Each structure stands twice: as C-alpha cells, then as structure tokens.
Short mmCIF file of C-alpha atoms in Angstrom, two decimals:
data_model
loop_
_atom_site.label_atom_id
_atom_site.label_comp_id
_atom_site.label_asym_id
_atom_site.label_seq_id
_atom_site.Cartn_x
_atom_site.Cartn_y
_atom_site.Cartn_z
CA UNK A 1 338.83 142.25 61.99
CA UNK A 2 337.37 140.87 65.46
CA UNK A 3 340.15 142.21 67.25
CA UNK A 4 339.84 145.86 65.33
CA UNK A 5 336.15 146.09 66.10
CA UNK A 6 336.95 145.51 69.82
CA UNK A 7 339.78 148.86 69.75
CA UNK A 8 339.14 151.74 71.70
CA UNK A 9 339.04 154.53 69.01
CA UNK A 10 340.07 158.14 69.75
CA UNK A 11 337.33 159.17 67.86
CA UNK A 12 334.91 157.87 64.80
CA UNK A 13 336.96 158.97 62.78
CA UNK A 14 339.43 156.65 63.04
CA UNK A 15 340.10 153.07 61.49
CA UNK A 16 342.39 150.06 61.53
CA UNK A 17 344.88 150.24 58.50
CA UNK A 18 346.59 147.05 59.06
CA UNK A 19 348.33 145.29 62.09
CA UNK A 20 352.03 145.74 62.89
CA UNK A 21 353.08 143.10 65.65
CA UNK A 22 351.37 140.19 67.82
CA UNK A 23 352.36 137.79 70.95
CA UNK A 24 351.89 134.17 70.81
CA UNK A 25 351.25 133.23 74.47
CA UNK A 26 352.26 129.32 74.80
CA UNK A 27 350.61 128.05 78.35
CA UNK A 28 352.36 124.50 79.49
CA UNK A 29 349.13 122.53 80.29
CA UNK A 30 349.14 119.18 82.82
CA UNK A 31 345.98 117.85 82.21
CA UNK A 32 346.50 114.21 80.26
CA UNK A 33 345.42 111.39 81.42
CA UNK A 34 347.25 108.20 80.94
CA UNK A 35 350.57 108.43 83.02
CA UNK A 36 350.74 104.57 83.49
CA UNK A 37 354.27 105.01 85.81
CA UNK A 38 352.30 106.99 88.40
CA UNK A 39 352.70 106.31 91.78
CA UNK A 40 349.57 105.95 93.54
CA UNK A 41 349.55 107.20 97.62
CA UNK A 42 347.92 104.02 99.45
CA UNK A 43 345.45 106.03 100.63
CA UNK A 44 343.93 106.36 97.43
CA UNK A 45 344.95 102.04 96.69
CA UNK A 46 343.18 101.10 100.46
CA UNK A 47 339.89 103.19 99.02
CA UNK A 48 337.49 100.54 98.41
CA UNK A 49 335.36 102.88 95.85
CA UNK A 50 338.53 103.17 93.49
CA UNK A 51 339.89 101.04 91.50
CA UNK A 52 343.75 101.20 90.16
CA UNK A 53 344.41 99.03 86.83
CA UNK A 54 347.62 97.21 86.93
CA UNK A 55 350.20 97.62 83.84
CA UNK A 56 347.81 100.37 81.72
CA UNK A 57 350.96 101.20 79.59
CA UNK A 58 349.18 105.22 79.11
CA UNK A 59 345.88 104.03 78.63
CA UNK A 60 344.53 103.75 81.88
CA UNK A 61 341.08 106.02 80.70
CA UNK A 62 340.74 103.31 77.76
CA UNK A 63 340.84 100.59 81.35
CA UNK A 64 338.26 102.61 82.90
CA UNK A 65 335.78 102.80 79.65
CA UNK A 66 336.25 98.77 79.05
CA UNK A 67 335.75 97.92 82.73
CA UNK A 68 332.38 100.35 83.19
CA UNK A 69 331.24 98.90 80.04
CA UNK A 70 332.27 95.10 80.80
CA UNK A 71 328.71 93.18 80.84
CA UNK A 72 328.34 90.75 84.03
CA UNK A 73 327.63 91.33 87.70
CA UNK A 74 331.33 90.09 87.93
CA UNK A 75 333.64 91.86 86.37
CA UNK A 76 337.43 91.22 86.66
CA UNK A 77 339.75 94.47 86.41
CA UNK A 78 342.70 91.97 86.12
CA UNK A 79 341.10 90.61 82.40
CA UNK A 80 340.09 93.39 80.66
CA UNK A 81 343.21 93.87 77.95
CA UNK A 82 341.15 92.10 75.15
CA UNK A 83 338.29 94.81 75.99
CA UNK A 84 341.15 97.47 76.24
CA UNK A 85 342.03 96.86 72.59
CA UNK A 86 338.47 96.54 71.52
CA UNK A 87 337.83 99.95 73.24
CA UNK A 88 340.73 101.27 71.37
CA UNK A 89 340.01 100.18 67.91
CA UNK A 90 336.74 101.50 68.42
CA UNK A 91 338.66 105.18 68.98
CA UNK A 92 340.94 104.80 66.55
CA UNK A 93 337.72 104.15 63.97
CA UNK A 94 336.06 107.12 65.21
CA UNK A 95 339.00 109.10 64.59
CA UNK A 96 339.87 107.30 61.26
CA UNK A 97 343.05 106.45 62.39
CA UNK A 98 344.72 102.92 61.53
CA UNK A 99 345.09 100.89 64.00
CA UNK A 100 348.51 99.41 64.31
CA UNK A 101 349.90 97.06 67.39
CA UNK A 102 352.74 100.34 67.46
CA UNK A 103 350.11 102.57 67.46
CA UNK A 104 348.14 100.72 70.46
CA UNK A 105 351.63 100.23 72.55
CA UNK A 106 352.89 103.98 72.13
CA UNK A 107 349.84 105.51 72.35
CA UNK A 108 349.98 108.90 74.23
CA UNK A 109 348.36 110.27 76.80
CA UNK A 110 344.56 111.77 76.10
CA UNK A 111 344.36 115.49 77.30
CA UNK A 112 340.80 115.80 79.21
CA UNK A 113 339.98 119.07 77.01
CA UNK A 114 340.07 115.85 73.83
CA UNK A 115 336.82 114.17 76.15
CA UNK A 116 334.53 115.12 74.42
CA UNK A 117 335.27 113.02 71.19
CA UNK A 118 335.59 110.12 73.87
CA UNK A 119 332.39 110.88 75.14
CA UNK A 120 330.94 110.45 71.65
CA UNK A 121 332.55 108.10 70.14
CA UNK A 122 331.37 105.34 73.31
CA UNK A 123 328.34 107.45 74.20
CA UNK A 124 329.40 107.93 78.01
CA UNK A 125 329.43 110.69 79.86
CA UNK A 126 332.67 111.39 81.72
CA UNK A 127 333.13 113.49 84.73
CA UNK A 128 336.74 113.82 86.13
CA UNK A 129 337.31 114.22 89.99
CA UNK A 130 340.29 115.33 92.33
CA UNK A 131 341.29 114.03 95.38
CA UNK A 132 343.26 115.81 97.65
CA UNK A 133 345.54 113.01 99.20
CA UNK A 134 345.95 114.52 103.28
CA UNK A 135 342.07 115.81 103.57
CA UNK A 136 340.56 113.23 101.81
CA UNK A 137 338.38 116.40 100.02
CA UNK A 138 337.29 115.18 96.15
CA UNK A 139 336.78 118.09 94.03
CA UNK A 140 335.12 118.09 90.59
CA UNK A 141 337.29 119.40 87.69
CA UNK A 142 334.92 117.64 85.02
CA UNK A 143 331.27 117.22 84.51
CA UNK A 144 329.15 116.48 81.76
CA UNK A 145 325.99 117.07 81.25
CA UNK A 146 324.89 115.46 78.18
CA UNK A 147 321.71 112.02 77.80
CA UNK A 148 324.73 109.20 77.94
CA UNK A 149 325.26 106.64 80.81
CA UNK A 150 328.00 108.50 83.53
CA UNK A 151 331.40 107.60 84.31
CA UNK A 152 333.57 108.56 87.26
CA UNK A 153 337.03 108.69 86.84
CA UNK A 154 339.31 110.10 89.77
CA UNK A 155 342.56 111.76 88.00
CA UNK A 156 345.99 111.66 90.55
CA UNK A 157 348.83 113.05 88.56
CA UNK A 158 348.22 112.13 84.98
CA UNK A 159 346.86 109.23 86.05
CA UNK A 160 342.87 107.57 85.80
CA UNK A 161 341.26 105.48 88.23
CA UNK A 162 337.67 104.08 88.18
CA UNK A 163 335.48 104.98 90.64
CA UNK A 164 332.48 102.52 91.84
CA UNK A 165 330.84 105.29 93.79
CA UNK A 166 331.34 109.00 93.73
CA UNK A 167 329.32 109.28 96.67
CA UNK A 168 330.54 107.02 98.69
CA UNK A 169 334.32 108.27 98.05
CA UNK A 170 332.89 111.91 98.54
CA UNK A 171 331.69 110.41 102.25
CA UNK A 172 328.19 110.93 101.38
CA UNK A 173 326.15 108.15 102.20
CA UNK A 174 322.68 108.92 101.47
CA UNK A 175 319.66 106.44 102.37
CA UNK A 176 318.16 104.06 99.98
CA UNK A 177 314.91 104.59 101.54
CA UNK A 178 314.36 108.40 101.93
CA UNK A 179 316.55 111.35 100.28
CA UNK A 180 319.11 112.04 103.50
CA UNK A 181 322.97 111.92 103.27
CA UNK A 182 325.13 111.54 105.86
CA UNK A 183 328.72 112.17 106.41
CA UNK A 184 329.43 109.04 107.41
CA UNK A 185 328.57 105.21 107.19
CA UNK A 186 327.98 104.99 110.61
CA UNK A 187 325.54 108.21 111.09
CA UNK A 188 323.44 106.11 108.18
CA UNK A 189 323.75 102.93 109.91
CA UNK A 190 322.34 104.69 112.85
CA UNK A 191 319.62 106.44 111.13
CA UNK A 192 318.88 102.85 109.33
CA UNK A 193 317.89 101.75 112.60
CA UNK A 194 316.46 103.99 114.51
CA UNK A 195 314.40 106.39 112.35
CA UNK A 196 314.29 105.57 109.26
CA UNK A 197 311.05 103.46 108.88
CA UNK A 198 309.42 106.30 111.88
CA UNK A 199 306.23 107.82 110.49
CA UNK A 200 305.42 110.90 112.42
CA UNK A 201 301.27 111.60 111.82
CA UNK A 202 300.05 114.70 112.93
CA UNK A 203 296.18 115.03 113.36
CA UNK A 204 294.51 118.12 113.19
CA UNK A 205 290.51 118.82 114.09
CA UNK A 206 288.41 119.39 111.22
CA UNK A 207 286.17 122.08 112.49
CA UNK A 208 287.85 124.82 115.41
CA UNK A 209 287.21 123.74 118.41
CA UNK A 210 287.68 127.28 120.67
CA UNK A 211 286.66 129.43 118.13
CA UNK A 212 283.73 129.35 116.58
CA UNK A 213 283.10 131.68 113.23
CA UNK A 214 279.29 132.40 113.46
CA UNK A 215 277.34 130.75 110.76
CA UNK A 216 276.30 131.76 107.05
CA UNK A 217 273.38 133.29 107.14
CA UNK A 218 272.16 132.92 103.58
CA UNK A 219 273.49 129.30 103.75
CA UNK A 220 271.09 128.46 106.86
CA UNK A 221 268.41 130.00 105.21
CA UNK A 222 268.47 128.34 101.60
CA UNK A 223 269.25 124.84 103.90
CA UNK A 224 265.92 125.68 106.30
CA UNK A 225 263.72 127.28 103.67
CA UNK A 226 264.84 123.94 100.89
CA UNK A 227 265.60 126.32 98.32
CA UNK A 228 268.19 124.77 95.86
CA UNK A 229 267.95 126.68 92.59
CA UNK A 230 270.75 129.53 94.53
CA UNK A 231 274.41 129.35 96.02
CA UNK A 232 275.04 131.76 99.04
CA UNK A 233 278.16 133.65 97.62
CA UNK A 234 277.48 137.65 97.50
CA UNK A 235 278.08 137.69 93.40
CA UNK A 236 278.96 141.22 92.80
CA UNK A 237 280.97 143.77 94.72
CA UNK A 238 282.64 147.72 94.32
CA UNK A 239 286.25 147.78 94.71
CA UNK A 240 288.20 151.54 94.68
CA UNK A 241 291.66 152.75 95.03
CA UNK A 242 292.69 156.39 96.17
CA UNK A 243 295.69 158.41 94.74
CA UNK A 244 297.17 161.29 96.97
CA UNK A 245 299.77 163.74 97.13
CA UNK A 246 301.84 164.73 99.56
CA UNK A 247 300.96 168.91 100.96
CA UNK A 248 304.20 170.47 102.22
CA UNK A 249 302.68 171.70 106.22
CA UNK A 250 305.64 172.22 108.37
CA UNK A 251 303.47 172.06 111.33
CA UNK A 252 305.48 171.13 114.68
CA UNK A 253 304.12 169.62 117.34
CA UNK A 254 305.79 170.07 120.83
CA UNK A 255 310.02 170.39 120.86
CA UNK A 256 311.25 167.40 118.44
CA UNK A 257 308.43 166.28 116.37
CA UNK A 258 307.93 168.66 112.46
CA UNK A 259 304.95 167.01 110.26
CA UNK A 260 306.12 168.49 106.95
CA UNK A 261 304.06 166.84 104.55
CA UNK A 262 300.72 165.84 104.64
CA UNK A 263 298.31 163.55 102.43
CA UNK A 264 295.59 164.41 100.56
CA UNK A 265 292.77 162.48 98.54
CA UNK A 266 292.88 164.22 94.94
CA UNK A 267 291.60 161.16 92.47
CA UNK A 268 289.82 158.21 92.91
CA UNK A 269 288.94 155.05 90.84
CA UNK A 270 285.82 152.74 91.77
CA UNK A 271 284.64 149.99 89.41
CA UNK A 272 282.44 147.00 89.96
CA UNK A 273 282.02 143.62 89.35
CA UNK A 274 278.30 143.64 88.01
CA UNK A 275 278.58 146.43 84.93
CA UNK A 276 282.43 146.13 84.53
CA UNK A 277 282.09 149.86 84.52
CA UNK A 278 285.62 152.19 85.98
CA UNK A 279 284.47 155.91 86.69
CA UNK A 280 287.74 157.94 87.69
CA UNK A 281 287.02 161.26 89.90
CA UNK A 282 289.42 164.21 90.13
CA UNK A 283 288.62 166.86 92.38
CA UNK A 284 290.91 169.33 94.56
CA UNK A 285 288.47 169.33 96.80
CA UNK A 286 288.61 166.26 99.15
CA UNK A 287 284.78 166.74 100.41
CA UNK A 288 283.51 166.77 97.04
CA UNK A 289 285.50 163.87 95.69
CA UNK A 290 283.85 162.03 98.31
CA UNK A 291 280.70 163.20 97.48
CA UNK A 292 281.17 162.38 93.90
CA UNK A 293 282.69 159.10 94.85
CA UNK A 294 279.46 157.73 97.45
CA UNK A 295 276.88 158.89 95.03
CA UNK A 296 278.27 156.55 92.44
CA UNK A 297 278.66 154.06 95.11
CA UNK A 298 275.00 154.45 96.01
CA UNK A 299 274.00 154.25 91.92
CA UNK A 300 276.04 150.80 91.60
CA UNK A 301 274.80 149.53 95.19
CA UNK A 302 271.14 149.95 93.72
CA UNK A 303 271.63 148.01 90.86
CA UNK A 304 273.62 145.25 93.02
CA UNK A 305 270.75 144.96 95.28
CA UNK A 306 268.67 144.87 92.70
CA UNK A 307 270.70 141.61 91.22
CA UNK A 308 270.82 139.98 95.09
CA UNK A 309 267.02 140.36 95.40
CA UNK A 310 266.66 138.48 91.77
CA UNK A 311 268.70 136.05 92.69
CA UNK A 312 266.95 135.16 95.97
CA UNK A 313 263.63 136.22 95.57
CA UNK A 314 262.44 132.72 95.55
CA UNK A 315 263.81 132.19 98.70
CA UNK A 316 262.20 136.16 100.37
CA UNK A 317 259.02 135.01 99.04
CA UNK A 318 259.09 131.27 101.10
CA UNK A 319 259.90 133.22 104.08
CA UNK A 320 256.66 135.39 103.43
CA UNK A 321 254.62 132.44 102.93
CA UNK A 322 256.13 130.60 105.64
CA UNK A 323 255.96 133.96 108.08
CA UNK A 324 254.25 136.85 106.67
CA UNK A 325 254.91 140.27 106.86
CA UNK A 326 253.73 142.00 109.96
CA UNK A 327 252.23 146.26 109.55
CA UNK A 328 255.08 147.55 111.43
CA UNK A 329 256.85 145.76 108.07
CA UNK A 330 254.83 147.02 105.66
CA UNK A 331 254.36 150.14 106.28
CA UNK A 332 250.78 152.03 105.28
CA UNK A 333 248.50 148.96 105.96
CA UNK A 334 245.99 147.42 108.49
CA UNK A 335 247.00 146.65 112.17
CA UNK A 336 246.85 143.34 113.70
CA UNK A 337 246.97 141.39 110.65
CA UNK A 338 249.87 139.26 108.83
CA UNK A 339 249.81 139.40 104.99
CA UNK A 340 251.14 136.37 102.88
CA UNK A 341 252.67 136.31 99.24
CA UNK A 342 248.94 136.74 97.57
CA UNK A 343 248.52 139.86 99.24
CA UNK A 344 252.28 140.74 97.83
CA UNK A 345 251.06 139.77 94.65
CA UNK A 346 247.61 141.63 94.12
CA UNK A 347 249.85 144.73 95.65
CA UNK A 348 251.81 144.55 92.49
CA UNK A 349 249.07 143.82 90.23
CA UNK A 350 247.34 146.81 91.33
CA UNK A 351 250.46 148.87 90.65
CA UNK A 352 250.92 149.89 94.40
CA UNK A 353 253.88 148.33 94.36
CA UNK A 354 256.33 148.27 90.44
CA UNK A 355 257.98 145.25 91.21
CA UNK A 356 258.81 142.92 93.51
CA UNK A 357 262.05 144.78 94.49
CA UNK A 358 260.24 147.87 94.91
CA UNK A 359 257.73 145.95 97.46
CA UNK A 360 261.37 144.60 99.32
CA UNK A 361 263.40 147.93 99.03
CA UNK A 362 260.27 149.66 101.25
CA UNK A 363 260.05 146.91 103.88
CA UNK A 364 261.18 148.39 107.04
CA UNK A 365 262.65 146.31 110.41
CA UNK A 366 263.68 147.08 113.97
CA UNK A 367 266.53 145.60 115.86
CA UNK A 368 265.00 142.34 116.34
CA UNK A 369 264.90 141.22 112.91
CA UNK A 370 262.87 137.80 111.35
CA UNK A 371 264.51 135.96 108.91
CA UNK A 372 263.50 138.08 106.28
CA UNK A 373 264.71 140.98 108.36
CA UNK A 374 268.37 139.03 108.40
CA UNK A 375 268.70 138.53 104.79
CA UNK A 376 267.40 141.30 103.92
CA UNK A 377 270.41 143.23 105.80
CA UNK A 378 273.00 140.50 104.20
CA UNK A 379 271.67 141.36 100.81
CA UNK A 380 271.62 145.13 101.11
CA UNK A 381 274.95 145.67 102.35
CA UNK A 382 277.02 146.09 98.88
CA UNK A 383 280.37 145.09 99.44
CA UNK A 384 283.03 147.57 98.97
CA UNK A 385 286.99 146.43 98.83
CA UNK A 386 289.92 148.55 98.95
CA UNK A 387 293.70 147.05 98.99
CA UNK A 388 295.64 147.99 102.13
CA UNK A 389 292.20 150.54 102.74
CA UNK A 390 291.84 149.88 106.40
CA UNK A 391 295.37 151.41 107.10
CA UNK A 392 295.61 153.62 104.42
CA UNK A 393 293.12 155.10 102.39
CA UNK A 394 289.83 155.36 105.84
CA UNK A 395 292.75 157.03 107.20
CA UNK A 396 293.22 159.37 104.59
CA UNK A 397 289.47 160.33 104.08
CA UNK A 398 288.67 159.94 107.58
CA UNK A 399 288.26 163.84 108.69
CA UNK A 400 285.37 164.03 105.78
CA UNK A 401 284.10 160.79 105.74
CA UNK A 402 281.83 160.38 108.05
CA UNK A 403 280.35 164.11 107.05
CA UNK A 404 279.48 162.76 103.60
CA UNK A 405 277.87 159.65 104.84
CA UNK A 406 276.32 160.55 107.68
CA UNK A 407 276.75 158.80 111.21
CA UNK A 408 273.05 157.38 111.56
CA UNK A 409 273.08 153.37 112.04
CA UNK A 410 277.17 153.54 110.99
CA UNK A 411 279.19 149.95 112.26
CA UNK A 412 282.51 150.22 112.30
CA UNK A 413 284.83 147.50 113.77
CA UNK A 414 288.59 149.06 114.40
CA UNK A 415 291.38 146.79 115.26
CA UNK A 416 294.96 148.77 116.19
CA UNK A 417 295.51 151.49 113.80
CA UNK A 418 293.32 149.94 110.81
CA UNK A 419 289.68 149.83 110.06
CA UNK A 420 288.44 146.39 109.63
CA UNK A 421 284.98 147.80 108.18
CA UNK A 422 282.79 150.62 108.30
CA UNK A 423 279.12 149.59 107.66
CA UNK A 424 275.88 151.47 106.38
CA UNK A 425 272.49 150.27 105.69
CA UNK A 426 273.40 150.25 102.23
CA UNK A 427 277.22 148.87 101.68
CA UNK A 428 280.22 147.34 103.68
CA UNK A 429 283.52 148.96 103.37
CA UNK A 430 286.43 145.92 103.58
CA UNK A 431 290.09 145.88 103.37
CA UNK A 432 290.68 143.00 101.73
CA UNK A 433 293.76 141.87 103.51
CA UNK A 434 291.92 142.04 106.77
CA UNK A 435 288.92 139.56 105.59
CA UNK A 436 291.34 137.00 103.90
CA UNK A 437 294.68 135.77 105.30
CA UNK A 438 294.50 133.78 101.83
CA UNK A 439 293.43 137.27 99.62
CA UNK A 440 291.14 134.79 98.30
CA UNK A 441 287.97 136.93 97.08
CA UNK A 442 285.08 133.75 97.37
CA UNK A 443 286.45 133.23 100.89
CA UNK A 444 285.63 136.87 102.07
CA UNK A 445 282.33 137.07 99.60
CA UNK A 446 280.91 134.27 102.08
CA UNK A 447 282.26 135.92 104.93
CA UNK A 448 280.58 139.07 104.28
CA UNK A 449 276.81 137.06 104.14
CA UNK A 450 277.53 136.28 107.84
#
C-alpha cells in the first residue's frame, strides 16, 4: 500500500485493485571484510601507520578490535590470538550464537553494512578507509559518528588493516602545539623550528594620535563644574522613516538620458524615545506632510528639552552661581549688572518666570557663547535619526525642506552625495549610518553632545 500511494493516478477517481507482477533486483555486493588470503601491495606493508596481522584466517576486523583494545603501552600484533577469541566470544554472545572451535575457524567474512552490531556490541566506533595503491590518496567509505572510542581500519580488497594514525597515513601532519597541518613531515619539521614558538604582538595607541575628535562638552562640564548626580548621554531622541512612490515623468534631458519615474514623499512615521508615542502622516501633498511632520517634531523636541533641562539643571544653575547671567542674557533687565541663582529664584517666586525651564528656554546668546551658552545649545538640539536618511530620504524632501523650516541659523554638513546633518536651533537631523561605523546608538548619543 506504500507503493500504491506513491502511483501517478489518471485521475481521483482511480484506485489500486491489486498488484499483478514485480522484479526482484539482486545487486552482487563486495564489501566484507575478512579475506585473510589477500595479497597486500608493499606499499601499503612498508606504511609505518598500518599494520597487517599475520595468519587472520577471515577475521582480520576481530585482529584489529583485540589489538586497539589490548591494554599496555606495548602491544604485540604477533600475540593477540587469545584476545582474538576473547573478542569473538564476546560477538558470538551478543549475537546469541554458540560458540564452537568450528564456528571460530570457519567463520565468514563480516559485511561492513553488519558494523553497526560490532560497533555495539564492543562500544567502538569504526570508520573504514580506502587507499588507492599508485596515488597514495585514502578515501573515507565509513564513518561513525556515535560517543564510543574510534577505530581506523584501512580495507584493501576484502581485507582489514589497523591503522595507528589516520592522519599521518592521510599525509597530514598537523602540530602538537598550534592547529596547522602540513602535507608533509618535513614542512612540520620546518615549521617546528622556525615559527612555531614566534609570537607576533602588535601594539596599537590608545588614544588617536593625528586625529583628534573634539571633546564632550557635557562631559567637561559635569567634570569642571563637580557635578556627579548626571551621565552626559543625550537620553531621548526622534527617529522617522519616509515611504514614497514612484511618479511616472518621462522628462528627457539632452539626447540619451529619459527620467521616467520620479519619487515622491506621500507618508511618514516619526516616534520617539521619551513618550514611546508613533504618529503616522499621509498627505498627497509633499509641503504639507512636512509641515505636519516638523510641527510634531517641534511638540516632541519641547518636551525633550524639557527632560534635558531636568536632568541637568543642577549643573545650569552651578554655572549661574559660578558666572552669572549677563542683561544681554536675560533679556528685559538692568544694564551693567550680573545676576546670580537668588535673583533666578525670587524671579520665579514672583511668577515672572513659571519654572525654571521657562527662565532657560528665554535666555538668549550670541556667537561667543559661556558655558551656559554651550550647553545650552547641546541640550536644545533634539536629535533626530533616520536610516540611510542622508542619501535617501533629505534627498527626497529636499526641494520643500528648507521652505518649511526656514533657512535662518540652518548647519548643514554635506559629504559626497549624502547629508551628514542638517541643524536648527531646535533639533539635529542624523543619518545614523553616518554617525556610527558600529550603528551603535550610545556611541552617536555622545557624539551628538559634542
């Protein structure tokens, strides 16, 4: 019933009734090994790594099991017939077969496909080589796999030989010492010698020594200022991801070159790392998916700036005390005079001020910035990631971009054809494989704070 569910049927209609005729294929196989009247090629009798029992009578595998499991550093492969008949009584028990001195003197040849059952019955493994007599080449034709100690037998026409070393027969001689095989006994003897105790070290400086990255600022500043109760990684970030399709154009420019399609922005999906919040925006309209896109930006920048001046307000407020704020700072008060955290304080008591990031979000700088000035810029800027953005996706929202930001006090560092940033007062636009070789997010969150 195998063999009927296996048919090709016309149709499924049709079913097996009953079998008519069969062939018995009868295959003539040459694998046994225990041909004690071989004649052995003296290239195979010189080899060293092989050993060729004398008078095995057909049981020249039972030789090979009694020898490899003969106890002694010397063993003898003229005086093993008293462990040749142990071995075999041992078979003939695990077979339940009687043993008989007939039985042990007219024993036949095992076939190797019967191994197994000698591999259990004297827990070896047993792996079964070829050696091809005029190229020396050993092939396996036998390999076991299972938790037993191994045995190497070399078959030559019906007939088993031990093998001392597989490796060594197989002209691999690999070092003791490290994991290298060579083709021959020489090329190790050499390598013995000459390199095989060498220890190449390779010393590399610690810190670059032509390049230079410039230094953290938030780092220096929670070092100079003894703050400890902050780290200086940028926590929180907005990451996005554009989808486009492709506009049939057609457009030709000079005699051989046809744009026919071209790409435009129709959805985009920004989340951040502070709420955990995804917004998705659709829009036909690549202008006003920007604009829909930036003003969320600038709603999630708020609240991330609102986190970094938490975080490090005990640090702002040592700089003020250390420092103080100048008028051209703060804008609205007295000229000539330098105001200290008390004065911040009484401003927020008397509700000039709500809060402390209120006071910080209306300080204003010029281009040569205190500290506070610095780290209040590395603070600000929001950090926003896109995958593969610098090539792609700046690129495709480049011809409104810049008309739904605005160009005033806009940084933007361009390497080939891909945007390393773009920079505002407020966030700092990243491709993440251009700030990390590594893609390794802490790595560029410290970079950014430089």
């Amino acid at each position: 019933m195998e063999l009927a569910d296996k048919l090709n049927y016309p149709s499924s209609g049709y079913m097996v009734k009953g079998i008519t005729g069969f062939k018995i294929y009868i295959y003539q196989r040459d694998h046994a090994l225990g041909d004690g009247e071989a004649v052995i090629p003296k290239a195979i009798r010189d080899n060293k790594h092989v050993i060729n029992f004398p008078k095995t009578n057909n049981k020249c595998d039972f030789h090979c099991i009694a020898f490899h499991k003969q106890e002694g550093a010397k063993k003898d492969p003229r005086r093993i017939q008293a462990l040749v008949k142990q071995a075999f009584k041992q078979y003939c028990s695990y077979k339940e077969i009687t043993y008989t001195l007939g039985l042990f003197r007219n024993f036949k040849p095992i076939d190797i496909l019967q191994f197994d059952g000698l591999e259990e019955c004297f827990k070896l493994n047993i792996n079964v080589f070829n050696m091809d007599v005029e190229t020396g080449k050993v092939e396996c034709i036998r390999c076991s796999d299972k938790d037993y100690d191994s045995i190497n037998i070399l078959s030559h026409e019906n007939h088993a030989l031990y093998i001392t070393n597989v490796d060594m027969l197989q002209q691999k001689y690999q070092c003791s010492t490290r994991e290298m095989v060579f083709v021959s006994s020489d090329k190790l003897r050499n390598h013995t010698k000459n390199q095989c105790e060498l220890v190449n070290i390779e010393s590399f400086p610690a810190q670059p020594t032509i390049y230079q990255p410039a230094p953290n600022s938030i780092r220096s500043m929670l070092t100079k200022y003894s703050i400890k109760d902050a780290d200086h990684y940028i926590d929180h970030f907005v990451v996005y991801d554009f989808e486009a399709i492709l506009k049939p154009t057609g457009v030709k420019i000079g005699e051989n070159t046809i744009f026919t399609n071209e790409h435009i922005p129709v959805s985009v999906s920004v989340a951040d790392s502070l709420t955990e919040e995804v917004r998705c925006f659709v829009s036909d309209d690549p202008k006003e998916l920007l604009k829909d896109m930036f003003q969320y930006i600038k709603e999630v920048a708020a609240k991330i700036q609102q986190y970094n001046v938490s975080k490090y307000e005990s640090l702002l407020r040592k700089i003020i005390n250390v420092h103080g704020l100048t008028d051209a700072e703060v804008p609205g008060l007295d000229l000539g005079k330098t105001y200290k955290m008390d004065d911040v304080n009484a401003w927020i008591q008397n509700e000039e001020f709500a809060c402390f990031f209120d006071f910080h979000s209306k300080l204003t700088f010029g281009k040569k910035r205190s500290d506070y000035g610095k780290l209040k810029q590395c603070i600000g800027q929001v950090p926003v990631f896109g995958f593969n953005s610098g090539r792609y996706d700046i690129n495709l929202i480049k011809a409104d971009l810049f008309a739904v930001i605005g160009t005033d006090n806009i940084t933007s560092v361009i390497k080939n054809p891909s945007y390393m940033c773009i920079a505002t007062s407020d966030m700092k636009m990243l491709d993440i494989s251009n700030c990390s070789g590594r893609h390794q997010l802490c790595k560029v969150l410290v970079d950014i704070s430089r």
